[in-house]
Amino acid sequence: MHFFESARFASALTLTIVGTAFATHALTRTVGWAGLIGILSALVVLAVASFLARWESIEWHGLLPISLLVFVGWCALSVFWSDYQWTTVASVLYQVAFAFLGVYIALVRDTIQIVRSVGDVLRVLLGVSLALEVLSGLLIDLPIRFLGILGDLDSGGPIQGIFGTRNQLGLVSLIALVTFLVEWRTRSVLRIVAIPSVAGAALCLLLTRSPVSIASLVIVGVATLALYLLRRAPAEHRRYWQLGLLGAAFVVAVVTVLARTRIVSLLNAGSEFEVRYELWMRMTDTAALNPLEGWGWAGLWRRNVPPFVGIDFSTGRSHATGLNGFLDVYLQLGLVGLLLFLVLVLLAFGRSWLLASNKRSAVYVWPALVLVGLLVTSLGESSILVDAGWLLLVVCTVKAAQGMSWRLRYAAGR
């Protein structure tokens, strides 16, 4: 048991979990879904062993957010009305496995240790992605089809790396950029490591030529500036700054909706937006047939079962997700599930933002900015619902609850 309780084991297991979550596309293309499920099952077993070894040293009270438990519970309950029950059972088990691993990471590792683990993993994965893009686009001038690499680096992109699509690589690069900057700011790594890491993440992000990722980068940049100003404001005035920022964010959101056509044009995302818009309309029409409870949880779409096969047929394209995290939840879990998901992400973001604004250490900025990136990207992708996106959401949610749980404060008051 001492082996499973050691800090070195927890560190190695965290690195492996994070690496698996971010590399799911590459793993399924190389070892198949059976191989990925085998790896995931082994990680769960090891995490259980580590939990048991550390059981007495972990303070559980108030650390598992109710919002997370209720949302996952609703996903599990959807098996009773799902038209594809076995798919829902498998998808819920897959979701719970990553959620469990996210809870493990959040409870046994400090935030700075999590940042270092994510940084170490993404340095390797982005490095491999760039190397394969150079091989494909410059050296052999051929696509690497089994990984989804098109070999367009010689024309300036877009590139996909080992993540399947340019939008997914863009999200990973954005998370990496935030992580590397926090590492640099907290002096967790040497400058000789931090500077090339930041430059590499920025290069990957730009080479994706993804309008979704560029828009997310702009909003994360604005959020970073806002946090910088809030952290420097006097504590007694910070509440008023928060309210002013909330009002400004609401105004910007309204203006963005009203000027969406112009913004899409500026981002040169017309054709990509049209594809998404048509898909979203079909999803909305389909979801309206089961508006309260949805069709049943699936996570990633199963293209051989309704309603996904019908949506693909009506749009003339095959989709792995609904390309919008919120609409995907509405389709699969109905209005009830969407409300529970909104409560989950808003509570996680609100708590993380307040901690980032009020805590002195710069490491508290990381969960808030990661959540900004995930939530903004969710307007054009469904990454937050599966794999690394879901894992990071769980980690940030639990970490935020550790810092601002009303149940923990109530227990302390007693």
Coordinates of C-alpha atoms in Angstrom, one line a residue:
M1 CA 0.0 0.0 0.0
H2 CA 2.9 2.4 0.6
F3 CA 3.7 2.2 -3.1
F4 CA 0.2 3.4 -4.1
E5 CA 0.3 6.1 -1.4
S6 CA 3.6 7.6 -2.6
A7 CA 3.7 11.1 -4.2
R8 CA 5.8 9.7 -7.0
F9 CA 3.1 7.2 -7.9
A10 CA 0.4 9.9 -7.8
S11 CA 2.5 12.1 -10.1
A12 CA 3.1 9.4 -12.6
L13 CA -0.5 8.3 -12.6
T14 CA -1.6 11.9 -13.1
L15 CA 0.7 12.4 -16.1
T16 CA -0.7 9.1 -17.6
I17 CA -4.3 10.1 -17.1
V18 CA -3.8 13.6 -18.6
G19 CA -1.8 12.2 -21.5
T20 CA -4.5 9.6 -22.2
A21 CA -7.3 12.2 -22.1
F22 CA -5.6 14.5 -24.5
A23 CA -4.4 11.7 -26.8
T24 CA -7.7 9.8 -27.2
H25 CA -7.9 10.5 -31.0
A26 CA -4.4 9.2 -31.6
L27 CA -5.0 6.2 -29.4
T28 CA -8.2 5.2 -31.1
R29 CA -6.5 5.5 -34.5
T30 CA -3.6 3.3 -33.4
V31 CA -4.8 0.8 -30.8
G32 CA -8.5 1.1 -31.4
W33 CA -11.4 1.7 -29.0
A34 CA -10.7 -1.6 -27.3
G35 CA -7.2 -0.5 -26.6
L36 CA -8.3 2.9 -25.2
I37 CA -11.0 1.3 -23.0
G38 CA -8.3 -1.1 -21.7
I39 CA -6.0 1.7 -20.9
L40 CA -8.8 3.7 -19.2
S41 CA -9.9 0.6 -17.2
A42 CA -6.3 0.1 -15.9
L43 CA -6.1 3.8 -14.9
V44 CA -9.3 3.5 -13.0
V45 CA -8.1 0.5 -11.1
L46 CA -4.8 2.2 -10.3
A47 CA -6.6 5.4 -9.1
V48 CA -8.9 3.2 -6.9
A49 CA -5.8 1.6 -5.3
S50 CA -4.2 5.1 -4.8
F51 CA -7.5 6.4 -3.2
L52 CA -7.7 3.4 -0.8
A53 CA -4.0 3.9 0.2
R54 CA -4.7 7.7 0.8
W55 CA -8.2 7.3 2.2
E56 CA -7.6 8.7 5.7
S57 CA -5.5 11.6 4.5
I58 CA -8.2 13.0 2.1
E59 CA -10.8 15.4 3.4
W60 CA -14.0 14.4 1.5
H61 CA -16.5 16.7 3.2
G62 CA -17.8 19.3 0.9
L63 CA -15.3 18.5 -1.9
L64 CA -17.6 16.7 -4.4
P65 CA -19.8 19.4 -5.9
I66 CA -23.5 18.5 -5.9
S67 CA -23.9 20.1 -9.3
L68 CA -21.4 17.6 -10.8
L69 CA -23.1 14.6 -9.1
V70 CA -26.5 15.7 -10.2
F71 CA -25.5 16.2 -13.8
V72 CA -23.8 12.9 -14.1
G73 CA -26.7 11.3 -12.3
W74 CA -29.2 12.7 -14.9
C75 CA -26.9 11.3 -17.7
A76 CA -27.2 7.9 -16.0
L77 CA -30.9 8.2 -15.5
S78 CA -31.4 8.8 -19.3
V79 CA -30.8 5.1 -19.9
F80 CA -34.4 4.5 -18.9
W81 CA -35.8 6.5 -21.8
S82 CA -33.0 6.2 -24.3
D83 CA -33.8 4.7 -27.6
Y84 CA -30.2 3.3 -27.7
Q85 CA -29.9 2.0 -24.2
W86 CA -26.7 0.0 -24.6
T87 CA -25.0 3.0 -26.2
T88 CA -26.1 5.1 -23.3
V89 CA -24.8 2.6 -20.7
A90 CA -21.4 2.5 -22.5
S91 CA -21.3 6.3 -22.8
V92 CA -22.2 6.9 -19.2
L93 CA -19.5 4.4 -18.0
Y94 CA -17.0 6.2 -20.3
Q95 CA -18.1 9.6 -18.9
V96 CA -18.0 8.3 -15.2
A97 CA -14.5 6.9 -15.8
F98 CA -13.1 10.2 -16.8
A99 CA -15.0 12.0 -14.1
F100 CA -13.6 9.6 -11.5
L101 CA -10.1 10.2 -12.8
G102 CA -10.7 14.0 -12.7
V103 CA -11.8 13.8 -9.1
Y104 CA -8.7 11.7 -8.3
I105 CA -6.4 14.3 -9.8
A106 CA -8.2 17.2 -8.1
L107 CA -8.1 15.5 -4.6
V108 CA -4.6 14.1 -4.6
R109 CA -2.7 16.9 -6.4
D110 CA -2.3 20.6 -5.7
T111 CA -3.2 23.0 -8.4
I112 CA 0.4 23.8 -9.2
Q113 CA 1.1 20.1 -9.5
I114 CA -1.8 19.8 -11.9
V115 CA -0.6 22.7 -14.0
R116 CA 2.9 21.1 -14.2
S117 CA 1.4 17.8 -15.2
V118 CA -0.8 19.3 -17.9
G119 CA 2.2 21.4 -19.1
D120 CA 4.5 18.4 -19.3
V121 CA 2.0 16.4 -21.3
L122 CA 1.1 19.2 -23.7
R123 CA 4.7 20.0 -24.4
V124 CA 5.2 16.4 -25.6
L125 CA 1.9 16.2 -27.6
L126 CA 2.3 19.5 -29.3
G127 CA 5.9 18.7 -30.1
V128 CA 4.8 15.4 -31.6
S129 CA 2.1 17.2 -33.6
L130 CA 4.5 19.7 -35.0
A131 CA 7.0 17.0 -35.9
L132 CA 4.4 14.9 -37.7
E133 CA 3.1 18.0 -39.6
V134 CA 6.7 18.8 -40.7
L135 CA 7.1 15.2 -41.8
S136 CA 3.8 15.1 -43.7
G137 CA 3.7 18.6 -45.1
L138 CA 7.4 19.3 -45.9
L139 CA 9.4 16.1 -45.9
I140 CA 7.3 13.5 -47.6
D141 CA 4.5 15.8 -48.8
L142 CA 1.8 13.2 -48.2
P143 CA -1.1 13.2 -45.7
I144 CA -0.9 10.8 -42.7
R145 CA -4.5 9.7 -43.2
F146 CA -4.9 7.3 -40.2
L147 CA -4.2 10.3 -37.8
G148 CA -6.2 12.8 -39.9
I149 CA -3.1 14.9 -40.8
L150 CA -3.7 16.5 -44.2
G151 CA -0.1 17.7 -44.8
D152 CA -1.0 21.3 -45.5
L153 CA 1.9 22.9 -43.6
D154 CA 3.7 23.8 -46.8
S155 CA 0.9 26.2 -47.6
G156 CA 0.7 27.7 -44.1
G157 CA -2.0 25.3 -42.7
P158 CA -4.5 24.5 -41.5
I159 CA -2.8 21.8 -39.4
Q160 CA -4.5 19.2 -37.2
G161 CA -1.6 17.5 -35.4
I162 CA -2.5 14.2 -33.6
F163 CA -5.9 15.7 -32.4
G164 CA -8.0 15.0 -35.5
T165 CA -9.3 18.4 -36.4
R166 CA -7.9 21.9 -36.5
N167 CA -10.4 23.1 -34.0
Q168 CA -9.4 20.5 -31.5
L169 CA -5.7 21.3 -32.0
G170 CA -6.7 24.9 -31.5
L171 CA -8.4 24.2 -28.2
V172 CA -5.4 22.1 -27.0
S173 CA -3.0 24.8 -28.0
L174 CA -5.0 27.5 -26.2
I175 CA -5.1 25.4 -23.0
A176 CA -1.3 24.8 -23.5
L177 CA -0.7 28.5 -23.9
V178 CA -2.6 29.3 -20.7
T179 CA -0.7 26.5 -18.9
F180 CA 2.7 27.5 -20.1
L181 CA 2.2 31.2 -19.1
V182 CA 1.0 30.2 -15.6
E183 CA 4.1 28.0 -15.3
W184 CA 6.3 30.9 -16.4
R185 CA 4.5 33.3 -14.0
T186 CA 4.8 31.0 -11.0
R187 CA 8.4 30.1 -11.9
S188 CA 7.5 26.4 -12.0
V189 CA 9.8 25.8 -14.9
L190 CA 13.0 27.5 -16.1
R191 CA 12.7 30.3 -18.7
I192 CA 14.7 28.2 -21.2
V193 CA 11.7 25.8 -21.1
A194 CA 8.9 28.3 -20.6
I195 CA 9.7 30.6 -23.6
P196 CA 9.9 27.9 -26.3
S197 CA 6.8 26.3 -24.8
V198 CA 4.8 29.5 -25.1
A199 CA 6.1 30.1 -28.6
G200 CA 5.3 26.6 -29.7
A201 CA 1.8 26.7 -28.4
A202 CA 1.2 30.1 -30.1
L203 CA 2.6 28.8 -33.4
C204 CA 0.3 25.7 -33.3
L205 CA -2.7 27.9 -32.5
L206 CA -2.0 30.2 -35.4
L207 CA -1.3 27.4 -37.9
T208 CA -4.7 25.9 -37.2
R209 CA -6.2 28.9 -38.9
S210 CA -9.3 28.1 -36.9
P211 CA -11.9 30.9 -36.5
V212 CA -13.3 29.2 -33.4
S213 CA -9.8 29.0 -31.8
I214 CA -8.9 32.6 -32.7
A215 CA -12.1 33.9 -31.3
S216 CA -11.5 31.9 -28.1
L217 CA -8.0 33.3 -27.9
V218 CA -9.3 36.8 -28.1
I219 CA -11.8 36.2 -25.3
V220 CA -9.3 34.4 -23.1
G221 CA -6.9 37.4 -23.6
V222 CA -9.6 39.8 -22.5
A223 CA -10.4 37.6 -19.5
T224 CA -6.6 37.5 -18.6
L225 CA -6.5 41.3 -18.8
A226 CA -9.6 41.6 -16.6
L227 CA -8.2 39.3 -14.0
Y228 CA -4.9 41.2 -14.0
L229 CA -6.8 44.4 -13.3
L230 CA -9.0 42.8 -10.6
R231 CA -6.1 41.3 -8.8
R232 CA -4.4 44.7 -8.6
A233 CA -7.5 46.5 -7.5
P234 CA -8.0 47.3 -3.7
A235 CA -9.9 44.5 -2.0
E236 CA -12.6 46.9 -0.7
H237 CA -13.3 48.0 -4.3
R238 CA -13.1 44.6 -6.0
R239 CA -16.8 43.8 -5.6
Y240 CA -17.8 46.9 -7.6
W241 CA -15.2 46.1 -10.3
Q242 CA -16.7 42.6 -10.5
L243 CA -20.2 44.0 -11.0
G244 CA -18.9 46.5 -13.6
L245 CA -17.2 43.6 -15.4
L246 CA -20.3 41.5 -15.3
G247 CA -22.3 44.4 -16.9
A248 CA -19.7 45.0 -19.5
A249 CA -19.6 41.2 -20.4
F250 CA -23.4 41.3 -20.8
V251 CA -23.2 44.3 -23.1
V252 CA -20.5 42.7 -25.2
A253 CA -22.6 39.5 -25.4
V254 CA -25.6 41.4 -26.7
V255 CA -23.5 43.3 -29.2
T256 CA -21.8 40.1 -30.4
V257 CA -25.3 38.5 -31.0
L258 CA -26.5 41.6 -32.9
A259 CA -23.3 41.9 -35.0
R260 CA -22.7 38.1 -35.5
T261 CA -22.9 38.3 -39.3
R262 CA -20.2 41.0 -39.4
I263 CA -18.0 39.1 -36.9
V264 CA -18.3 35.8 -38.9
S265 CA -17.2 37.8 -42.0
L266 CA -14.2 39.3 -40.2
L267 CA -13.1 35.9 -39.0
N268 CA -13.5 34.5 -42.6
A269 CA -15.6 31.7 -41.2
G270 CA -18.6 32.0 -43.5
S271 CA -18.7 28.5 -44.9
E272 CA -17.7 26.9 -41.6
F273 CA -20.4 28.8 -39.8
E274 CA -23.0 27.9 -42.4
V275 CA -22.3 24.2 -41.9
R276 CA -22.6 24.6 -38.2
Y277 CA -25.8 26.7 -38.5
E278 CA -27.5 24.1 -40.6
L279 CA -26.5 21.3 -38.2
W280 CA -27.7 23.3 -35.2
M281 CA -31.1 23.9 -36.8
R282 CA -31.5 20.2 -37.4
M283 CA -30.5 19.5 -33.8
T284 CA -32.9 22.0 -32.4
D285 CA -35.8 20.5 -34.5
T286 CA -34.9 17.0 -33.4
A287 CA -34.5 18.0 -29.7
A288 CA -38.0 19.5 -29.8
L289 CA -39.4 16.0 -30.2
N290 CA -38.2 15.2 -26.7
P291 CA -37.8 18.6 -25.2
L292 CA -37.7 17.8 -21.4
E293 CA -35.7 14.6 -21.1
G294 CA -33.8 14.4 -24.5
W295 CA -33.0 11.3 -26.5
G296 CA -30.5 9.8 -24.1
W297 CA -26.8 10.4 -23.3
A298 CA -24.3 9.4 -25.9
G299 CA -21.5 11.8 -25.6
L300 CA -19.8 11.2 -28.9
W301 CA -22.4 10.6 -31.6
R302 CA -23.2 7.1 -32.8
R303 CA -23.7 7.5 -36.5
N304 CA -25.7 4.2 -36.9
V305 CA -28.5 5.0 -34.5
P306 CA -31.3 7.6 -34.5
P307 CA -31.5 10.5 -34.1
F308 CA -27.9 11.0 -35.1
V309 CA -28.2 9.1 -38.4
G310 CA -31.2 11.2 -39.3
I311 CA -29.4 14.5 -38.6
D312 CA -26.4 13.4 -40.6
F313 CA -28.7 12.4 -43.5
S314 CA -30.6 15.7 -43.5
T315 CA -27.3 17.7 -43.4
G316 CA -25.5 15.6 -45.9
R317 CA -22.5 15.3 -43.7
S318 CA -21.2 12.9 -41.0
H319 CA -20.7 14.4 -37.6
A320 CA -18.9 13.0 -34.5
T321 CA -20.5 15.7 -32.3
G322 CA -23.1 18.5 -32.5
L323 CA -20.3 21.1 -32.7
N324 CA -21.9 23.0 -29.8
G325 CA -21.6 21.7 -26.3
F326 CA -24.8 23.3 -25.1
L327 CA -27.0 22.2 -28.0
D328 CA -25.5 18.7 -27.7
V329 CA -26.6 18.5 -24.1
Y330 CA -30.1 19.8 -25.1
L331 CA -30.4 17.1 -27.8
Q332 CA -29.2 14.3 -25.5
L333 CA -30.5 15.3 -22.1
G334 CA -33.3 17.8 -22.8
L335 CA -34.1 21.1 -21.1
V336 CA -33.6 19.5 -17.7
G337 CA -30.1 18.3 -18.6
L338 CA -29.2 21.6 -20.2
L339 CA -30.3 23.4 -17.0
L340 CA -28.2 21.1 -14.8
F341 CA -25.2 21.5 -17.1
L342 CA -25.5 25.3 -17.0
V343 CA -25.6 25.2 -13.2
L344 CA -22.5 23.0 -13.2
V345 CA -20.4 25.2 -15.5
L346 CA -21.6 28.5 -14.1
L347 CA -20.9 27.5 -10.5
A348 CA -17.5 26.1 -11.5
F349 CA -16.6 29.3 -13.4
G350 CA -18.0 31.7 -10.8
R351 CA -16.1 30.0 -8.0
S352 CA -12.9 29.8 -10.1
W353 CA -13.2 33.4 -11.1
L354 CA -13.6 34.6 -7.6
L355 CA -10.7 32.6 -6.4
A356 CA -8.5 33.9 -9.2
S357 CA -9.6 37.4 -8.4
N358 CA -8.9 37.2 -4.6
K359 CA -6.1 34.7 -4.1
R360 CA -2.6 36.0 -4.2
S361 CA -0.9 33.1 -6.0
A362 CA -1.1 33.3 -9.8
V363 CA -1.8 29.6 -10.0
Y364 CA -5.4 30.2 -9.1
V365 CA -5.7 32.0 -12.5
W366 CA -5.3 28.7 -14.3
P367 CA -8.7 27.0 -13.6
A368 CA -10.6 30.3 -14.4
L369 CA -8.8 30.8 -17.8
V370 CA -9.1 27.1 -18.7
L371 CA -12.8 27.3 -18.1
V372 CA -13.1 30.4 -20.2
G373 CA -11.4 28.6 -23.0
L374 CA -13.6 25.5 -22.7
L375 CA -16.8 27.5 -22.4
V376 CA -16.2 29.8 -25.3
T377 CA -15.0 26.9 -27.5
S378 CA -18.2 25.1 -26.6
L379 CA -20.1 27.5 -28.7
G380 CA -18.5 25.9 -31.8
E381 CA -17.4 22.5 -30.5
S382 CA -18.5 19.9 -28.0
S383 CA -15.1 19.2 -26.6
I384 CA -16.2 20.1 -23.0
L385 CA -18.4 17.0 -22.9
V386 CA -15.8 14.2 -23.6
D387 CA -12.2 13.2 -23.0
A388 CA -9.8 16.0 -22.0
G389 CA -12.4 18.7 -22.0
W390 CA -14.6 16.8 -19.6
L391 CA -11.6 15.8 -17.5
L392 CA -10.5 19.4 -17.1
L393 CA -14.1 20.6 -16.4
V394 CA -14.3 18.0 -13.5
V395 CA -10.8 19.0 -12.2
C396 CA -11.6 22.7 -12.2
T397 CA -15.1 22.1 -10.7
V398 CA -13.7 20.1 -7.8
K399 CA -10.8 22.5 -7.2
A400 CA -13.2 25.4 -7.2
A401 CA -15.4 23.6 -4.6
Q402 CA -12.3 23.0 -2.5
G403 CA -11.8 26.8 -2.3
M404 CA -15.5 28.0 -2.1
S405 CA -17.8 25.2 -0.9
W406 CA -20.7 26.4 1.2
R407 CA -20.8 22.9 2.8
L408 CA -17.2 23.2 3.8
R409 CA -17.8 26.6 5.4
Y410 CA -20.9 25.3 7.2
A411 CA -18.9 22.4 8.6
A412 CA -16.1 24.7 9.7
G413 CA -18.7 27.0 11.4
R414 CA -20.0 24.0 13.4

